[in-house]
Short mmCIF file of C-alpha atoms and ligand atoms in Angstrom, two decimals:
data_model
loop_
_atom_site.label_atom_id
_atom_site.label_comp_id
_atom_site.label_asym_id
_atom_site.label_seq_id
_atom_site.Cartn_x
_atom_site.Cartn_y
_atom_site.Cartn_z
CA MET A 709 2.39 13.54 -9.24
CA ASN A 710 0.77 10.33 -10.33
CA LYS A 711 -2.61 10.32 -8.72
CA VAL A 712 -3.12 6.58 -8.83
CA SER A 713 0.38 5.37 -8.19
CA MET A 714 -0.30 4.27 -4.64
CA LEU A 715 -3.49 2.47 -5.43
CA GLY A 716 -1.88 -0.88 -5.86
CA CYS A 717 -3.67 -3.47 -7.91
CA ALA A 718 -6.43 -1.92 -9.97
CA VAL A 719 -9.79 -2.58 -8.43
CA VAL A 720 -12.63 -3.35 -10.75
CA MET A 721 -15.38 -1.31 -9.26
CA GLY A 722 -18.64 -2.76 -8.12
CA ALA A 723 -21.16 -2.17 -5.40
CA ALA A 724 -19.33 -1.32 -2.18
CA LEU A 725 -20.16 -3.32 0.90
CA THR A 726 -20.20 -1.58 4.23
CA ILE A 727 -19.06 -3.58 7.20
CA THR A 728 -18.03 -1.61 10.21
CA GLY A 729 -17.67 -4.40 12.78
CA ILE A 730 -14.33 -5.60 14.05
CA ALA A 731 -13.00 -8.37 11.86
CA GLN A 732 -13.74 -11.95 12.66
CA ALA A 733 -10.91 -14.43 12.54
CA ALA A 734 -10.56 -16.42 9.33
CA PRO A 735 -10.96 -20.19 9.41
CA ASP A 736 -7.89 -22.38 9.53
CA ARG A 737 -9.36 -25.13 7.43
CA ALA A 738 -6.67 -27.70 8.08
CA ALA A 739 -6.73 -27.45 11.86
CA GLY A 740 -10.45 -26.81 12.18
CA LYS A 741 -9.82 -23.72 14.29
CA ARG A 742 -9.87 -20.00 13.57
CA THR A 743 -6.77 -17.86 13.15
CA HIS A 744 -6.15 -14.29 12.07
CA PRO A 745 -5.09 -13.49 8.53
CA VAL A 746 -1.43 -12.89 7.80
CA VAL A 747 -0.63 -9.14 7.71
CA VAL A 748 1.41 -7.93 4.73
CA GLY A 749 3.12 -4.53 4.79
CA HIS A 750 2.53 -3.47 1.17
CA ARG A 751 5.71 -1.57 0.17
CA GLY A 752 6.58 -1.62 3.89
CA SER A 753 4.49 0.89 5.79
CA PRO A 754 4.02 3.55 3.08
CA GLY A 755 1.13 5.31 4.77
CA GLN A 756 3.65 6.56 7.32
CA ALA A 757 7.10 6.39 5.69
CA PRO A 758 8.38 6.64 2.10
CA GLU A 759 7.41 3.46 0.25
CA GLU A 760 9.95 0.68 -0.32
CA THR A 761 12.73 2.45 1.62
CA LEU A 762 14.42 0.79 4.57
CA ALA A 763 12.60 3.30 6.81
CA SER A 764 9.29 1.98 5.50
CA TYR A 765 10.32 -1.65 5.94
CA ARG A 766 11.69 -1.02 9.43
CA ASP A 767 8.38 0.59 10.41
CA ALA A 768 6.51 -2.45 9.12
CA LEU A 769 8.79 -4.76 11.11
CA ARG A 770 8.33 -2.66 14.24
CA ASP A 771 4.58 -2.86 13.72
CA LYS A 772 4.78 -6.66 13.51
CA ALA A 773 3.81 -7.13 9.90
CA ASP A 774 4.11 -10.84 9.10
CA VAL A 775 5.33 -10.15 5.56
CA LEU A 776 7.16 -7.31 3.81
CA GLU A 777 6.09 -6.69 0.21
CA GLY A 778 8.19 -5.02 -2.47
CA ASP A 779 8.75 -4.77 -6.21
CA VAL A 780 12.03 -5.93 -7.70
CA GLN A 781 13.63 -4.32 -10.74
CA LEU A 782 17.07 -4.29 -12.35
CA THR A 783 19.47 -1.39 -12.66
CA SER A 784 21.50 -1.00 -15.86
CA ASP A 785 24.37 -2.87 -14.19
CA ARG A 786 21.98 -5.69 -13.28
CA GLN A 787 21.63 -5.07 -9.56
CA ILE A 788 18.25 -5.81 -7.95
CA VAL A 789 16.59 -2.81 -6.32
CA LEU A 790 13.21 -2.28 -4.69
CA LEU A 791 11.03 0.24 -6.49
CA HIS A 792 7.38 0.26 -7.48
CA ASP A 793 7.20 2.52 -10.53
CA ASP A 794 9.01 1.93 -13.82
CA THR A 795 10.65 5.32 -13.37
CA LEU A 796 12.41 7.04 -10.50
CA ALA A 797 10.48 10.27 -10.95
CA ARG A 798 7.72 10.02 -8.36
CA THR A 799 9.65 8.68 -5.39
CA THR A 800 13.11 10.26 -5.73
CA ASP A 801 14.72 13.57 -6.65
CA VAL A 802 15.99 12.14 -9.94
CA GLU A 803 14.57 15.02 -12.00
CA GLU A 804 16.82 17.45 -10.11
CA VAL A 805 19.90 15.25 -9.92
CA TYR A 806 19.77 14.00 -13.53
CA PRO A 807 17.63 16.61 -15.36
CA ASP A 808 18.70 15.45 -18.82
CA ARG A 809 17.88 11.78 -18.49
CA THR A 810 14.13 11.72 -19.02
CA PRO A 811 12.08 9.51 -18.64
CA TRP A 812 14.24 8.36 -15.73
CA ARG A 813 13.56 4.63 -16.09
CA VAL A 814 15.17 2.45 -13.44
CA GLY A 815 17.02 0.43 -16.07
CA GLN A 816 18.72 3.57 -17.47
CA PHE A 817 20.76 4.04 -14.28
CA THR A 818 23.57 2.15 -12.58
CA LEU A 819 23.19 1.29 -8.93
CA ALA A 820 25.84 3.87 -8.02
CA GLU A 821 23.82 6.54 -9.84
CA ILE A 822 20.60 5.49 -8.15
CA LYS A 823 22.29 5.53 -4.76
CA ARG A 824 22.90 9.27 -5.17
CA LEU A 825 19.16 9.89 -5.13
CA ASP A 826 17.10 10.96 -2.14
CA ALA A 827 14.12 8.61 -1.85
CA GLY A 828 12.67 10.13 1.31
CA SER A 829 12.31 13.91 1.06
CA TRP A 830 9.34 13.71 -1.33
CA PHE A 831 7.39 12.08 1.51
CA GLY A 832 8.57 14.28 4.35
CA SER A 833 11.67 16.20 5.35
CA ARG A 834 12.36 13.90 8.28
CA TYR A 835 13.00 11.11 5.77
CA ALA A 836 15.65 13.04 3.83
CA GLY A 837 18.55 10.80 2.91
CA GLN A 838 16.59 7.58 2.55
CA ARG A 839 17.87 5.67 -0.49
CA VAL A 840 16.41 3.21 -2.97
CA PRO A 841 17.39 -0.08 -1.32
CA THR A 842 18.92 -3.11 -2.96
CA LEU A 843 17.42 -6.52 -2.38
CA LYS A 844 20.52 -7.38 -0.35
CA GLU A 845 19.86 -4.43 1.95
CA LEU A 846 16.26 -5.51 2.44
CA LEU A 847 17.43 -9.03 3.25
CA SER A 848 19.81 -7.58 5.82
CA VAL A 849 17.01 -5.91 7.79
CA VAL A 850 14.32 -8.59 7.62
CA ASP A 851 14.25 -10.99 10.56
CA ARG A 852 13.66 -14.74 10.44
CA ARG A 853 10.07 -14.55 11.65
CA THR A 854 9.02 -12.25 8.83
CA GLY A 855 8.25 -13.38 5.30
CA LEU A 856 8.93 -11.62 2.03
CA SER A 857 6.45 -11.10 -0.79
CA LEU A 858 8.34 -9.98 -3.87
CA GLU A 859 6.72 -8.85 -7.09
CA LEU A 860 8.37 -9.31 -10.47
CA LYS A 861 7.01 -5.97 -11.53
CA SER A 862 8.06 -5.14 -15.08
CA PRO A 863 9.92 -8.14 -16.48
CA ALA A 864 10.14 -6.57 -19.94
CA SER A 865 12.11 -3.64 -18.50
CA SER A 866 14.27 -5.93 -16.36
CA PRO A 867 15.23 -8.84 -18.62
CA GLY A 868 16.60 -11.78 -16.65
CA VAL A 869 15.34 -10.43 -13.32
CA ALA A 870 13.62 -13.69 -12.38
CA THR A 871 16.78 -15.78 -12.58
CA LEU A 872 18.87 -13.16 -10.80
CA LEU A 873 16.26 -12.92 -8.04
CA ALA A 874 16.27 -16.69 -7.59
CA GLY A 875 20.07 -16.60 -7.41
CA GLU A 876 20.18 -13.93 -4.70
CA LEU A 877 17.50 -15.65 -2.66
CA ASN A 878 19.31 -18.97 -3.03
CA ALA A 879 22.57 -17.42 -1.86
CA ALA A 880 20.75 -16.03 1.18
CA GLY A 881 19.25 -19.43 2.03
CA LEU A 882 15.70 -18.26 1.44
CA THR A 883 14.46 -20.68 -1.19
CA ASP A 884 13.48 -23.65 0.98
CA GLY A 885 9.75 -22.93 0.63
CA ALA A 886 9.31 -22.86 4.40
CA THR A 887 6.07 -21.75 6.02
CA LEU A 888 6.62 -19.47 9.02
CA ARG A 889 4.78 -19.54 12.33
CA SER A 890 2.44 -16.77 11.20
CA GLY A 891 1.32 -18.87 8.24
CA ALA A 892 3.31 -16.70 5.84
CA TYR A 893 5.83 -18.19 3.47
CA ARG A 894 9.48 -17.38 3.94
CA VAL A 895 9.32 -15.99 0.41
CA GLN A 896 6.36 -15.64 -1.93
CA VAL A 897 6.88 -14.33 -5.45
CA HIS A 898 4.03 -12.78 -7.40
CA SER A 899 3.51 -11.16 -10.77
CA ARG A 900 0.94 -10.21 -13.33
CA ASP A 901 3.11 -12.07 -15.85
CA GLN A 902 2.82 -15.86 -15.73
CA GLU A 903 5.85 -16.39 -17.97
CA VAL A 904 8.21 -14.64 -15.58
CA LEU A 905 6.81 -16.65 -12.67
CA ARG A 906 7.64 -19.85 -14.56
CA GLU A 907 11.12 -18.51 -15.30
CA PHE A 908 11.66 -17.85 -11.59
CA HIS A 909 10.29 -21.29 -10.70
CA ALA A 910 12.88 -23.01 -12.89
CA SER A 911 15.66 -21.66 -10.62
CA ALA A 912 13.87 -21.78 -7.25
CA PRO A 913 11.27 -24.55 -7.50
CA LYS A 914 10.29 -24.63 -3.80
CA VAL A 915 9.38 -20.95 -3.52
CA GLN A 916 5.63 -20.29 -3.47
CA LEU A 917 4.17 -18.34 -6.40
CA SER A 918 1.02 -16.26 -6.78
CA TYR A 919 -0.64 -14.67 -9.76
CA LEU A 920 -1.79 -11.06 -9.56
CA THR A 921 -5.15 -10.39 -11.16
CA GLY A 922 -7.31 -7.30 -11.14
CA GLY A 923 -9.48 -7.02 -8.07
CA ARG A 924 -12.33 -9.42 -8.89
CA MET A 925 -12.09 -13.11 -8.11
CA LEU A 926 -11.28 -15.26 -11.12
CA GLY A 927 -13.76 -17.78 -12.49
CA ASP A 928 -13.61 -21.43 -11.48
CA GLU A 929 -11.81 -22.51 -14.63
CA ASP A 930 -9.02 -19.97 -14.17
CA LEU A 931 -8.74 -20.83 -10.48
CA ALA A 932 -8.38 -24.50 -11.36
CA ALA A 933 -5.62 -23.69 -13.85
CA LEU A 934 -3.68 -21.74 -11.22
CA ALA A 935 -4.14 -24.37 -8.55
CA GLY A 936 -1.62 -26.65 -10.19
CA TRP A 937 1.35 -24.37 -9.74
CA THR A 938 0.56 -21.35 -7.58
CA VAL A 939 -0.51 -21.09 -3.93
CA GLY A 940 -2.92 -18.20 -4.10
CA VAL A 941 -4.71 -15.40 -5.91
CA TYR A 942 -5.15 -11.72 -5.18
CA ALA A 943 -8.50 -9.94 -5.01
CA HIS A 944 -10.06 -6.91 -3.33
CA PRO A 945 -12.78 -7.37 -0.72
CA ARG A 946 -14.79 -4.44 -2.06
CA VAL A 947 -15.50 -6.48 -5.19
CA THR A 948 -15.65 -9.98 -3.78
CA GLY A 949 -17.81 -11.78 -1.25
CA ALA A 950 -17.28 -14.72 1.06
CA ALA A 951 -18.58 -17.07 -1.66
CA ASP A 952 -15.76 -15.95 -3.98
CA VAL A 953 -13.21 -16.65 -1.29
CA ARG A 954 -14.75 -20.08 -0.71
CA ARG A 955 -14.51 -20.83 -4.46
CA ALA A 956 -10.76 -20.19 -4.37
CA HIS A 957 -10.36 -22.18 -1.16
CA ALA A 958 -12.24 -25.06 -2.75
CA LYS A 959 -9.53 -25.20 -5.41
CA GLY A 960 -6.85 -25.27 -2.73
CA LEU A 961 -5.80 -21.65 -3.28
CA LYS A 962 -5.26 -19.05 -0.60
CA VAL A 963 -6.75 -15.59 -1.10
CA PHE A 964 -4.52 -12.55 -0.65
CA SER A 965 -6.04 -9.09 -0.49
CA ASP A 966 -5.01 -6.25 -2.71
CA PRO A 967 -4.12 -3.30 -0.50
CA VAL A 968 -6.81 -2.52 2.10
CA ASP A 969 -6.29 0.50 4.32
CA GLY A 970 -9.32 1.85 6.19
CA PRO A 971 -10.71 -0.19 9.08
CA ALA A 972 -13.83 -1.09 7.11
CA GLU A 973 -11.79 -2.65 4.29
CA VAL A 974 -9.55 -4.59 6.66
CA SER A 975 -12.62 -5.97 8.41
CA MET A 976 -14.24 -6.84 5.09
CA ALA A 977 -11.20 -8.89 4.07
CA ALA A 978 -11.10 -10.75 7.35
CA ASN A 979 -14.84 -11.33 7.48
CA GLN A 980 -14.87 -12.72 3.94
CA GLY A 981 -12.17 -15.22 4.92
CA TYR A 982 -9.14 -13.75 3.15
CA ASP A 983 -5.96 -15.53 4.22
CA TRP A 984 -3.60 -12.59 3.85
CA VAL A 985 -4.47 -8.93 4.43
CA THR A 986 -2.20 -6.59 2.46
CA SER A 987 -2.11 -3.01 3.69
CA ASN A 988 -0.31 0.29 3.31
CA PHE A 989 -0.93 0.67 7.06
CA PRO A 990 0.11 -2.69 8.53
CA ALA A 991 0.08 -1.35 12.09
CA THR A 992 -3.58 -0.44 11.75
CA ALA A 993 -4.44 -3.76 10.11
CA ARG A 994 -2.67 -5.59 12.93
CA ARG A 995 -4.54 -3.66 15.61
CA ILE A 996 -7.91 -4.34 13.95
CA LEU A 997 -7.24 -8.03 13.49
CA ASP A 998 -6.10 -8.26 17.11
CA GLY A 999 -9.42 -6.76 18.17
CA ARG A 1000 -7.88 -3.50 19.37
CA THR A 1001 -8.97 0.01 18.50
CA PRO A 1002 -7.55 0.82 15.04
CA PHE A 1003 -5.61 3.94 16.06
CA ALA A 1004 -3.55 4.33 19.21
CA ALA A 1005 -3.76 8.13 18.90
CA ALA A 1006 -7.51 8.35 18.13
CA ASN A 1007 -8.88 11.54 19.68
CA GLY A 1008 -12.49 11.53 18.57
CA VAL A 1009 -11.98 13.24 15.20
CA VAL A 1010 -12.69 11.04 12.17
CA VAL A 1011 -12.66 11.46 8.42
CA ASP A 1012 -16.41 11.63 7.87
CA SER A 1013 -16.50 11.78 4.05
CA VAL A 1014 -14.65 12.85 0.93
CA PHE A 1015 -15.74 14.94 -2.04
CA PRO A 1016 -13.13 14.16 -4.70
CA ASP A 1017 -15.20 15.43 -7.61
CA PRO A 1018 -17.09 18.66 -6.86
CA GLY A 1019 -18.01 19.19 -10.52
CA GLY A 1020 -16.00 21.62 -12.60
CA ASP A 1021 -12.35 22.18 -11.79
CA ASP A 1022 -11.16 20.07 -8.86
CA ALA A 1023 -9.26 23.10 -7.51
CA GLN A 1024 -11.85 25.79 -8.24
CA PRO A 1025 -12.12 28.64 -5.69
CA GLU A 1026 -14.51 28.05 -2.77
CA ASN A 1027 -15.77 24.70 -4.11
CA SER A 1028 -12.72 22.51 -4.64
CA GLU A 1029 -12.42 18.84 -3.81
CA HIS A 1030 -12.39 18.40 -0.05
CA VAL A 1031 -12.35 16.09 2.93
CA VAL A 1032 -14.79 16.46 5.81
CA LEU A 1033 -13.56 15.89 9.36
CA ARG A 1034 -16.09 15.18 12.10
CA ASN A 1035 -15.78 15.59 15.84
CA THR A 1036 -17.53 12.52 17.24
CA THR A 1037 -17.39 13.79 20.82
CA SER A 1038 -19.28 16.31 22.94
CA ARG A 1039 -16.18 18.42 23.58
CA PRO A 1040 -14.28 20.81 21.30
CA ILE A 1041 -11.14 19.35 19.70
CA GLU A 1042 -8.22 21.38 18.35
CA VAL A 1043 -6.97 20.18 14.97
CA SER A 1044 -4.50 22.97 14.08
CA GLY A 1045 -1.30 21.62 12.60
CA GLY A 1046 -2.97 18.35 11.64
CA TYR A 1047 -2.86 17.20 8.05
CA LEU A 1048 -4.43 14.82 5.55
CA ARG A 1049 -2.44 12.57 3.24
CA ASP A 1050 -3.76 10.65 0.24
CA GLN A 1051 -2.37 7.44 -1.27
CA ALA A 1052 -0.03 9.32 -3.58
CA SER A 1053 1.19 11.26 -0.52
CA ASN A 1054 -0.35 14.57 -1.52
CA LEU A 1055 -0.90 16.65 1.59
CA MET A 1056 -3.58 19.01 2.88
CA LYS A 1057 -2.84 20.84 6.08
CA ILE A 1058 -5.04 22.49 8.68
CA GLY A 1059 -4.03 26.00 9.65
CA PRO A 1060 -3.71 27.62 13.08
CA GLY A 1061 -6.71 28.32 15.27
CA TYR A 1062 -8.89 25.47 14.11
CA VAL A 1063 -11.09 23.81 16.72
CA ILE A 1064 -13.95 21.52 15.70
CA GLY A 1065 -16.96 22.04 17.91
CA PRO A 1066 -18.74 19.15 19.64
CA GLY A 1067 -20.42 16.92 17.07
CA SER A 1068 -19.45 19.32 14.27
CA LEU A 1069 -17.73 19.22 10.89
CA LEU A 1070 -14.69 20.88 9.33
CA ARG A 1071 -14.27 20.91 5.55
CA VAL A 1072 -10.64 20.85 4.44
CA HIS A 1073 -10.37 22.00 0.83
CA VAL A 1074 -7.60 21.47 -1.70
CA GLY A 1075 -8.11 24.74 -3.55
CA PRO A 1076 -8.36 28.42 -2.60
CA GLY A 1077 -11.23 30.04 -0.71
CA THR A 1078 -12.18 32.16 2.26
CA ASN A 1079 -11.29 30.47 5.52
CA ARG A 1080 -14.09 30.29 8.07
CA PRO A 1081 -14.65 28.25 11.23
CA ASP A 1082 -16.10 25.25 9.40
CA ALA A 1083 -13.84 25.34 6.30
CA TYR A 1084 -10.11 25.58 5.72
CA TYR A 1085 -8.67 26.18 2.24
CA ASN A 1086 -5.22 24.97 1.22
CA GLY A 1087 -5.00 27.26 -1.81
CA LEU A 1088 -3.49 24.63 -4.10
CA THR A 1089 -3.93 25.02 -7.83
CA ALA A 1090 -4.50 21.40 -8.85
CA GLY A 1091 -6.73 18.71 -7.42
CA PHE A 1092 -5.38 15.33 -6.45
CA LEU A 1093 -8.02 13.20 -4.72
CA ASN A 1094 -8.78 10.33 -7.04
CA ASN A 1095 -11.99 10.88 -9.04
CA THR A 1096 -12.10 7.71 -11.08
CA SER A 1097 -11.25 4.70 -8.97
CA GLY A 1098 -10.63 5.30 -5.29
CA ASP A 1099 -8.19 6.56 -2.73
CA THR A 1100 -7.26 6.46 0.92
CA VAL A 1101 -7.21 9.61 3.02
CA SER A 1102 -5.39 9.42 6.33
CA PHE A 1103 -5.63 12.06 9.07
CA PHE A 1104 -2.60 12.86 11.20
CA GLY A 1105 -2.33 15.06 14.26
CA ALA A 1106 0.21 17.87 14.59
CA GLY A 1107 2.79 15.40 15.96
CA HIS A 1108 2.49 13.01 12.98
CA SER A 1109 0.29 10.64 14.99
CA LEU A 1110 -2.18 8.68 12.88
CA ILE A 1111 -5.74 9.46 13.98
CA ASP A 1112 -8.00 7.99 11.28
CA ILE A 1113 -8.00 6.39 7.81
CA HIS A 1114 -10.83 6.57 5.31
CA SER A 1115 -10.76 4.57 2.08
CA TYR A 1116 -13.27 5.08 -0.69
CA ILE A 1117 -14.00 3.82 -4.14
CA VAL A 1118 -15.75 5.61 -6.96
CA PRO A 1119 -18.33 3.20 -8.38
O1 G3P B 2249 -1.71 -6.44 -4.22
C1 G3P B 2249 -0.43 -6.95 -4.30
C2 G3P B 2249 0.57 -5.93 -4.73
O2 G3P B 2249 1.85 -6.47 -4.85
C3 G3P B 2249 0.22 -5.22 -5.99
O3 G3P B 2249 0.39 -3.94 -5.68
O4 G3P B 2249 1.03 -1.68 -5.78
O5 G3P B 2249 2.50 -3.35 -6.85
O6 G3P B 2249 0.33 -2.81 -7.87
P1 G3P B 2249 1.11 -2.88 -6.61
CA1 CA B 2250 3.68 -4.88 -5.62
#
């Protein structure tokens, strides 16, 4: 399992800001009034459904994401599919279905071959049978009020993808460059590769483009260079401040967040003036930006803290990496059957008979150990919480209801 595969754009680490207040609306500079940021479902709603499947995109639509994000790549017979990684290994059962075809790159397989793969079971058995979708299938589920944000992910592995993408979008009537009621674009195309963006632009000149950078806000000179032909830049609010956002705005660029998951990060993005908030949990981002409580199923238990690097082996007996749950109430709360999920969808469960006392803590460990009332050990043999950059840990109740999200970075 790739520990960092869900992290999205790499974040250049710096001092973390802590803002716990509910987000303030971002300024609408043109109209002189304040509006909420656009909410982008990064890979759909991958905190709760297998990333970049139709199940994930349908969840994001249900949760009123303004934009669906996905990564486009070409199969060997030049069909456009949605998949984040260069290979099919992490998010499908390709290693079992095609054991002899390592390293299982997307471009090694025809669409018919890829369609045999299960793209849901790795996330959870109730998603068995989900498939890697084609772009056409995504276009068939998206409604007219929702924008698309498509990344030209690995142009070297998908030669010609930009022109083919423009052609499919043209055929679907999606290249008029329209701005939707939410403030999102009908389609926005982004990439870390400026050449492939220019290639796309040649065939779909009205579609808005954005350049993906690496967390920190670019310098003024780079922003000025992008302002001529792109509409925005990406950054992460943990390594920017409101002044950075203003610098981009001053050049006429919008600021799009790299994925932000926990309530604190969503609020940071909004309070700094980001125009678009990208999240692996668009429902939570929407609730926060609407001024509602972040979690409909909140029951008073929160993820208090994480210990991703205990020193020594991450899965060592008794002292493995762990997550601390806290009961914020004055009554006991049962957490049996609940589980924790990280960004790469590794799971830690909580066994039967676990009740967190009023105001008390429960440590949930990855590795083996002796269970006791304030500690539960999963007995796994390898650690997975991210030690070197950051991660998001989400806490679900026994019925798969989302109760809390905690994002952290490792400075
Ligand atoms: O932050 C924008 C997003 O498209 C980049 O995410 O996960 O494809 O690296 P990712
Ligand atoms: Ca992406």
